[in-house]
């Protein structure tokens, strides 16, 4: 029996709040719905809770890792609450129930693949090893609360249909059997998060098609000022596929700067707002001339108009109108019979580019309306004004603009009755960080790494506007962390794919090799090393 309260632990120059340090306790301990008395979790989003109240690991696996890694027998070092004799992962099933002491438990899922077990053991790749060697351990929920102590007999009272080891492999390893995935997804005892992951695997998906690899020279055919600060740039070339409505292009300028801009029509037009201190936007809006050649990466992005008969809400603020304007072009090209509402916020008519184009497109649609809000004269677009439009609950909303605007619109739409899963948003900047367990620290704008510049391949983080060389023996994730580029990760060893990122150009190698390769055109930054200069969409 092992318990432990979360504590701050120094790690790689950061502080991790974690409960992975467990220690044995004598005597009975009460198992409650959320955890054992005296136990706690630091990251409750990934650990603990009703579905993960108790973590189990086996004596046999201790002996296995002693032989393979030289680990000791300090019980609790794998973060487990129950160290058990028996109950191997390849025999215990999801849905098994066990009576221990006067409590009863049900197996709900394999262990979460998290970097903290590697931190605790001093083996950074441990999360990957647990999966690759089919020895993850498992979580249980408490069906009947009661007292448990070391030495209690374990009596199985119900049997599930699929083992812990197989369930773990179905999620994290390649060459999975979809019939077995379907079986796992239907096990009522499986935790909702794992059920959702398996349902996603079973959902038919259209593979994203990238029109070309790396950057391709496209010729500027027209440069058209739309107002005092906004300019549209038309590009021509031999793209093999059309962009999907809502996608963006990544442009490498003659200076070497890399920036991404939404496509604003049904061809290859980007519309750029000149920022007061933006060298890239100043070049594109002031200095660029027709006939210039720009290096452009293929259209990318998941913020795209979905097919279907349901009403469409196109909601934007400022220059955020560009991707939803491309969606409007697509709807008008049919024209589509779908009900369409165009909702736009700007400061004033002078700061409302492409307004006449929008009105003309809407006029071609059989069921369309336009709602424009100028904050300088009529007040800002807010939840009250949006609710007054009586948006249909069956609509899908596409929202683009400043972060605060999108957050406000998301809240307003859900308050108006639109389900959250029908609201799509687009970020111009890097996605928010997802670094489980790390203590918060003051936010810093992305910056070059400290110290002398390296002489290896350069990594460009396109959304963050930072380019730097990766020092020897460091991953791309290590470099991103050093530059304060927002990152998203969990295992840091190529297991969970949380860090999967589009690769715009260049090539990489892996160390260690991931258990399953990422999708084509993407990389796992946690274990990748560049072999050439690379550009990443982050």
XYZ file of C-alpha atoms in Angstrom:
538
model
C 0.000 0.000 0.000
C 1.540 3.303 -1.140
C 0.315 6.885 -0.817
C 1.791 10.333 -1.243
C 0.720 13.942 -1.415
C 1.784 16.057 -4.402
C 4.819 18.268 -4.004
C 6.992 20.643 -6.014
C 9.944 18.953 -7.717
C 12.725 20.734 -9.620
C 13.067 19.426 -13.180
C 14.998 20.837 -16.159
C 14.946 24.353 -14.747
C 11.198 24.226 -14.111
C 9.002 23.164 -11.204
C 6.688 20.162 -11.496
C 3.823 19.711 -9.040
C 3.434 15.957 -8.859
C 2.147 13.154 -6.671
C 4.254 10.427 -8.326
C 6.386 10.057 -5.182
C 4.527 7.371 -3.218
C 5.706 5.604 -0.063
C 4.497 2.454 1.704
C 2.175 2.769 4.690
C 1.325 0.271 7.416
C -2.138 -0.670 8.538
C -5.506 -0.196 6.872
C -6.196 2.697 4.512
C -9.690 3.687 3.424
C -10.361 3.607 -0.304
C -12.725 6.400 -1.234
C -14.434 7.329 -4.477
C -11.666 9.690 -5.630
C -8.524 8.208 -4.039
C -7.034 6.588 -0.967
C -6.844 8.459 2.320
C -3.502 10.216 2.483
C -3.016 10.153 -1.288
C -3.235 12.921 -3.869
C -2.424 13.878 -7.454
C -0.714 16.990 -8.764
C -2.206 17.002 -12.262
C -5.849 16.094 -11.752
C -6.584 16.524 -15.461
C -4.486 13.453 -16.282
C -4.424 11.527 -13.016
C -6.801 10.758 -10.181
C -10.528 11.311 -10.222
C -13.265 8.718 -10.084
C -12.000 6.716 -13.084
C -8.378 6.724 -11.857
C -8.760 6.503 -8.101
C -6.187 3.724 -7.569
C -3.095 2.814 -9.621
C -1.906 -0.804 -9.558
C 1.544 -2.176 -10.453
C 2.891 -5.693 -10.129
C 5.796 -7.340 -8.306
C 6.550 -9.289 -11.468
C 7.057 -6.037 -13.378
C 9.344 -4.784 -10.616
C 11.489 -7.874 -11.119
C 11.387 -7.383 -14.897
C 12.670 -3.809 -14.692
C 15.273 -4.799 -12.094
C 16.687 -7.205 -14.644
C 16.461 -4.842 -17.652
C 17.209 -1.446 -16.075
C 18.755 -2.234 -12.712
C 15.956 -0.539 -10.804
C 15.552 -1.238 -7.094
C 12.535 -2.538 -5.188
C 11.505 0.739 -3.569
C 7.761 0.105 -3.606
C 5.712 3.047 -4.866
C 8.446 4.250 -7.240
C 6.221 3.598 -10.260
C 3.627 5.906 -8.693
C 1.372 2.978 -7.830
C -0.968 2.764 -4.846
C -1.213 -1.030 -4.786
C 1.911 -3.127 -5.362
C 0.438 -6.568 -6.022
C 1.592 -10.147 -6.357
C -0.152 -11.347 -9.519
C -2.695 -9.449 -11.656
C -0.420 -9.198 -14.749
C -1.407 -6.715 -17.455
C -1.792 -9.462 -20.054
C -4.378 -11.269 -17.901
C -6.284 -8.517 -16.084
C -9.125 -7.145 -18.229
C -10.873 -3.814 -18.477
C -14.073 -4.343 -16.502
C -12.602 -6.878 -14.092
C -13.857 -6.348 -10.551
C -11.888 -7.204 -7.424
C -12.808 -7.401 -3.765
C -9.897 -6.341 -1.543
C -10.459 -5.957 2.184
C -13.983 -4.624 2.554
C -13.750 -2.461 -0.606
C -14.505 -3.371 -4.205
C -12.800 -2.021 -7.344
C -13.256 -2.079 -11.135
C -10.449 -1.865 -13.725
C -11.013 1.188 -15.948
C -7.916 1.810 -18.111
C -4.166 1.305 -18.482
C -1.755 3.768 -16.887
C -1.528 7.219 -18.456
C 1.730 7.551 -20.423
C 3.287 10.510 -18.648
C 6.832 11.881 -18.383
C 6.636 12.012 -14.589
C 7.193 8.284 -14.046
C 10.467 8.678 -15.977
C 11.332 11.704 -13.866
C 10.679 9.701 -10.690
C 12.764 6.705 -11.820
C 15.573 8.661 -13.476
C 14.758 6.943 -16.798
C 13.412 9.658 -19.164
C 12.187 7.157 -21.746
C 10.201 5.136 -19.176
C 6.774 6.130 -20.522
C 7.671 4.603 -23.886
C 9.226 1.513 -22.300
C 6.093 0.753 -20.272
C 4.055 0.647 -23.490
C 6.631 -1.066 -25.708
C 7.201 -3.855 -23.159
C 3.448 -4.259 -22.501
C 3.788 -3.531 -18.762
C 1.828 -0.305 -18.177
C -0.046 -1.139 -14.962
C -3.663 -0.083 -14.631
C -6.164 2.151 -12.878
C -9.250 1.125 -10.912
C -12.294 2.976 -9.701
C -13.798 2.355 -6.273
C -17.193 0.672 -6.534
C -17.636 0.181 -2.811
C -15.641 2.244 -0.347
C -13.826 0.421 2.419
C -10.534 -0.309 4.138
C -7.632 -2.061 2.448
C -4.231 -3.031 3.795
C -1.108 -4.890 2.734
C -1.633 -8.631 2.912
C -5.318 -8.552 1.973
C -6.447 -11.255 -0.421
C -7.581 -10.186 -3.895
C -10.776 -11.875 -5.095
C -12.053 -11.370 -8.630
C -15.829 -10.879 -8.692
C -16.430 -10.023 -12.393
C -14.580 -10.497 -15.668
C -14.075 -8.040 -18.547
C -13.578 -8.823 -22.255
C -10.152 -7.356 -23.191
C -6.849 -7.222 -21.332
C -5.089 -4.133 -20.044
C -2.003 -4.848 -22.163
C -4.027 -5.218 -25.367
C -6.067 -2.103 -24.639
C -2.853 -0.127 -24.105
C -1.358 -1.428 -27.348
C -4.503 -0.597 -29.316
C -4.170 3.052 -28.353
C -0.427 3.568 -28.602
C 1.078 0.996 -30.990
C 0.755 0.653 -34.790
C -0.921 -2.079 -36.849
C -3.977 -2.164 -34.629
C -6.938 -4.454 -35.330
C -9.976 -2.205 -35.757
C -12.322 -5.011 -34.736
C -10.511 -5.138 -31.394
C -10.629 -1.333 -31.191
C -14.392 -1.568 -31.686
C -14.590 -4.147 -28.902
C -12.556 -1.965 -26.532
C -14.618 1.135 -27.315
C -17.758 -0.718 -26.305
C -16.583 -1.845 -22.862
C -18.796 0.084 -20.399
C -16.123 0.063 -17.678
C -13.502 1.738 -19.900
C -12.932 5.347 -18.868
C -14.712 7.938 -21.058
C -11.437 9.447 -22.301
C -10.207 6.140 -23.683
C -13.620 5.365 -25.144
C -13.490 8.688 -26.990
C -9.983 7.983 -28.315
C -11.086 4.641 -29.702
C -14.236 6.135 -31.244
C -12.044 8.705 -32.984
C -9.988 5.869 -34.481
C -13.160 4.270 -35.813
C -14.603 7.474 -37.299
C -14.085 7.768 -41.049
C -11.701 10.601 -41.833
C -10.628 12.209 -45.051
C -6.852 12.203 -45.150
C -5.462 15.719 -45.378
C -3.844 16.281 -48.754
C -0.850 18.593 -48.921
C -0.513 20.021 -52.413
C 3.296 20.099 -52.367
C 6.194 19.453 -50.041
C 8.273 22.264 -48.606
C 8.192 25.725 -50.178
C 7.390 26.427 -53.813
C 7.971 29.696 -55.709
C 4.690 31.449 -56.520
C 4.475 34.649 -58.539
C 2.705 37.749 -57.272
C 0.194 38.772 -59.977
C -1.625 41.609 -58.222
C -1.177 43.761 -55.120
C -4.420 45.569 -54.259
C -4.816 47.999 -51.331
C -8.172 47.341 -49.658
C -7.935 50.314 -47.275
C -5.224 52.362 -45.554
C -3.725 49.370 -43.707
C -4.944 46.216 -45.489
C -3.641 44.828 -48.789
C -4.654 41.800 -50.833
C -1.942 39.832 -52.634
C -2.808 37.460 -55.471
C -0.449 34.554 -56.103
C -0.160 32.329 -59.164
C 1.670 29.086 -59.782
C 1.085 25.425 -60.512
C -0.621 24.125 -57.336
C -1.842 20.547 -57.785
C -4.907 20.912 -55.549
C -7.165 23.750 -54.528
C -7.108 25.034 -50.967
C -9.958 24.111 -48.681
C -12.069 27.115 -47.631
C -10.559 28.453 -44.398
C -6.979 27.243 -44.855
C -3.837 29.395 -44.792
C -0.564 29.778 -46.689
C 2.845 30.051 -45.071
C 5.108 32.537 -46.851
C 8.889 32.863 -46.640
C 9.929 36.426 -47.401
C 13.211 37.540 -49.023
C 14.449 38.506 -45.549
C 14.056 34.891 -44.435
C 11.102 35.689 -42.159
C 8.298 33.110 -42.249
C 4.671 34.096 -41.663
C 1.270 32.461 -42.163
C -1.763 34.219 -43.690
C -5.282 32.951 -44.294
C -6.449 32.578 -47.894
C -9.269 35.075 -48.407
C -10.955 33.852 -51.596
C -11.464 30.677 -53.611
C -8.067 30.983 -55.309
C -4.663 31.947 -53.843
C -5.230 35.400 -52.394
C -3.944 36.444 -48.989
C -5.115 39.643 -47.321
C -2.586 41.214 -44.962
C -2.987 43.928 -42.336
C 0.034 46.171 -41.807
C 1.064 46.095 -38.164
C 2.848 49.113 -36.654
C 6.029 47.174 -35.834
C 5.679 44.252 -38.213
C 8.555 44.070 -40.690
C 6.901 41.234 -42.633
C 3.513 42.925 -42.958
C 5.217 46.231 -43.849
C 7.085 44.544 -46.688
C 3.966 42.804 -48.014
C 1.723 45.874 -47.846
C 4.229 48.638 -48.762
C 7.117 47.197 -50.745
C 5.882 44.098 -52.583
C 5.284 44.513 -56.311
C 3.620 42.347 -58.988
C 6.074 39.994 -60.638
C 7.909 39.228 -57.399
C 8.365 35.562 -56.539
C 7.634 34.400 -52.994
C 8.380 31.016 -51.460
C 5.067 29.561 -50.299
C 4.219 26.348 -48.441
C 1.116 24.413 -49.429
C -2.285 25.281 -47.924
C -2.789 23.826 -44.472
C -5.117 24.116 -41.514
C -8.081 22.368 -39.939
C -10.279 25.471 -39.692
C -12.255 24.596 -42.814
C -15.869 24.774 -43.888
C -17.610 21.427 -43.440
C -20.115 20.053 -45.927
C -23.717 19.523 -44.907
C -27.159 21.111 -44.983
C -27.033 22.894 -41.611
C -27.018 26.694 -41.248
C -23.639 28.437 -41.229
C -22.557 31.308 -38.965
C -19.496 33.180 -40.244
C -18.356 35.388 -37.344
C -15.265 37.589 -37.474
C -13.592 40.696 -36.139
C -11.079 42.902 -37.903
C -8.693 41.083 -40.227
C -10.150 37.831 -38.864
C -12.640 38.013 -41.717
C -10.108 36.509 -44.153
C -10.662 32.746 -43.600
C -14.445 33.083 -43.234
C -14.504 35.189 -46.408
C -12.928 32.225 -48.222
C -15.748 30.089 -46.820
C -18.282 32.615 -48.116
C -16.680 32.482 -51.574
C -17.072 28.702 -51.533
C -20.721 28.893 -50.473
C -21.460 31.458 -53.186
C -19.773 29.414 -55.910
C -22.684 26.905 -55.883
C -24.612 28.788 -54.803
C -25.266 26.810 -51.640
C -28.864 26.520 -50.361
C -27.639 26.517 -46.750
C -28.800 29.399 -44.533
C -25.800 31.721 -44.033
C -25.362 34.524 -41.521
C -22.400 36.855 -41.884
C -21.598 38.556 -38.557
C -18.653 40.964 -38.493
C -17.214 43.425 -35.987
C -14.966 46.343 -36.904
C -14.084 49.686 -35.430
C -15.583 51.753 -38.282
C -16.429 51.544 -41.989
C -12.950 52.872 -42.811
C -11.460 49.853 -41.012
C -13.728 47.316 -42.691
C -11.908 45.923 -45.737
C -13.653 43.929 -48.464
C -17.090 44.988 -47.236
C -18.490 45.460 -50.768
C -17.176 42.038 -51.814
C -18.947 40.397 -48.876
C -22.244 42.109 -49.657
C -22.050 41.063 -53.310
C -21.347 37.437 -52.406
C -24.195 37.305 -49.907
C -26.570 38.623 -52.568
C -25.955 35.485 -54.651
C -27.120 33.164 -51.885
C -30.802 32.232 -51.556
C -30.868 32.415 -47.734
C -28.264 34.829 -46.384
C -28.157 37.812 -44.043
C -25.470 40.301 -43.034
C -24.943 41.815 -39.580
C -22.124 44.344 -39.119
C -21.246 46.035 -35.823
C -19.067 49.168 -35.701
C -17.755 49.759 -32.194
C -16.959 53.448 -32.821
C -20.581 54.294 -33.538
C -22.960 51.528 -32.442
C -21.118 49.622 -29.749
C -19.203 46.392 -29.737
C -20.507 43.008 -30.795
C -21.229 41.314 -27.484
C -23.187 38.383 -26.097
C -26.416 40.406 -25.857
C -26.280 41.518 -29.500
C -25.353 38.054 -30.694
C -28.185 36.469 -28.719
C -30.612 38.983 -30.229
C -29.849 37.520 -33.660
C -31.528 34.262 -32.542
C -28.864 32.012 -34.016
C -30.276 28.574 -34.849
C -29.143 25.788 -32.517
C -28.494 23.539 -35.526
C -25.940 25.919 -37.029
C -22.175 25.461 -37.173
C -20.249 28.607 -36.249
C -16.849 29.578 -37.657
C -15.225 32.299 -35.549
C -11.999 34.183 -36.264
C -10.517 37.290 -34.691
C -8.463 38.321 -31.671
C -8.222 35.740 -28.888
C -10.461 37.698 -26.507
C -13.095 38.129 -29.235
C -13.160 34.401 -29.988
C -13.446 33.564 -26.295
C -16.340 36.035 -25.896
C -18.117 34.660 -28.971
C -17.679 31.079 -27.800
C -19.282 31.965 -24.469
C -22.056 33.930 -26.146
C -22.849 31.170 -28.645
C -23.053 28.476 -25.994
C -25.245 30.752 -23.871
C -27.500 31.200 -26.910
C -27.964 27.438 -27.115
C -25.351 26.440 -29.694
C -23.549 23.226 -28.644
C -19.816 23.698 -28.049
C -18.974 20.987 -30.587
C -20.557 23.154 -33.304
C -18.216 26.093 -32.694
C -14.958 26.270 -34.686
C -12.268 28.872 -33.987
C -9.035 29.829 -35.727
C -5.875 31.089 -34.053
C -3.450 33.355 -35.915
C -0.811 32.795 -33.242
C 0.682 29.671 -31.692
C -1.715 27.356 -29.906
C -1.854 27.607 -26.116
C 0.680 25.529 -24.229
C -0.227 22.134 -22.790
C 2.520 21.203 -20.317
C 0.924 18.965 -17.671
C 2.193 19.374 -14.141
C 4.473 22.340 -14.758
C 4.052 25.187 -12.325
C 2.888 28.431 -13.898
C 5.453 31.124 -14.488
C 5.187 34.592 -16.009
C 4.455 34.415 -19.722
C 7.274 35.518 -22.013
C 7.119 36.343 -25.686
C 9.038 33.831 -27.827
C 12.714 34.802 -28.097
C 16.037 33.413 -29.336
C 17.589 30.872 -26.972
C 20.108 32.105 -24.407
C 23.822 31.670 -25.006
C 25.912 31.573 -28.139
C 24.122 30.701 -31.396
C 24.513 27.087 -32.460
C 25.922 25.987 -35.803
C 23.561 23.073 -36.516
C 20.379 23.005 -38.617
C 18.015 25.873 -37.993
C 14.458 25.457 -36.806
C 11.893 28.109 -37.673
C 8.740 28.260 -35.555
C 6.484 29.907 -38.128
C 3.621 31.022 -35.899
C 5.960 32.340 -33.208
C 8.326 34.142 -35.601
C 11.481 32.607 -34.066
C 14.369 30.863 -35.823
C 17.344 29.226 -34.094
C 19.775 26.330 -34.379
C 19.273 23.221 -32.283
C 22.198 22.583 -29.924
C 23.769 19.093 -30.031
C 21.830 16.309 -28.284
C 18.693 18.438 -27.926
C 15.283 17.762 -29.425
C 13.175 20.329 -31.233
C 11.007 20.410 -28.116
C 14.053 21.284 -25.993
C 14.782 24.202 -28.340
C 11.155 25.371 -28.249
C 11.222 25.304 -24.444
C 14.444 27.347 -24.416
C 12.803 29.927 -26.726
C 9.533 30.062 -24.735
C 7.667 28.969 -27.859
C 4.302 27.541 -26.684
C 4.448 23.757 -26.756
C 2.031 20.884 -26.199
C 3.294 17.572 -24.809
C 2.753 14.897 -22.179
C 5.026 11.835 -22.520
C 8.120 13.484 -24.109
C 9.146 10.078 -25.506
C 7.118 9.623 -28.710
C 4.139 7.752 -27.246
C 1.132 10.016 -26.799
C 1.403 12.201 -29.981
C 0.271 15.289 -28.036
C 3.235 17.160 -29.539
C 2.451 16.220 -33.163
C 3.123 19.314 -35.298
C 2.880 20.054 -39.053
C 6.287 20.068 -40.763
C 6.263 22.740 -43.465
C 9.715 21.999 -44.848
C 12.926 20.161 -44.059
C 13.708 16.717 -42.704
C 14.224 15.202 -39.265
C 15.357 12.044 -37.541
C 14.121 10.553 -34.274
C 15.945 9.713 -31.063
C 14.341 7.749 -29.542
C 12.181 6.399 -32.349
C 8.465 6.921 -31.638
C 6.371 3.823 -31.003
C 4.096 4.846 -33.881
C 5.064 7.346 -36.603
C 3.037 10.555 -36.835
C 0.764 11.351 -39.759
C 2.427 12.211 -43.057
C 3.622 15.806 -43.086
C 3.878 15.976 -39.284
C 6.583 15.384 -36.691
C 6.707 14.531 -33.008
C 8.814 17.386 -31.693
C 9.503 15.679 -28.342
C 11.941 13.190 -29.863
C 12.892 14.716 -33.239
C 16.224 16.145 -34.322
C 16.540 18.171 -37.555
C 18.879 16.872 -40.244
C 18.304 19.974 -42.413
C 16.858 23.398 -41.749
C 13.182 22.902 -40.903
C 10.081 25.068 -40.659
C 7.318 24.066 -38.246
C 3.770 25.336 -37.928
C 4.052 26.394 -34.293
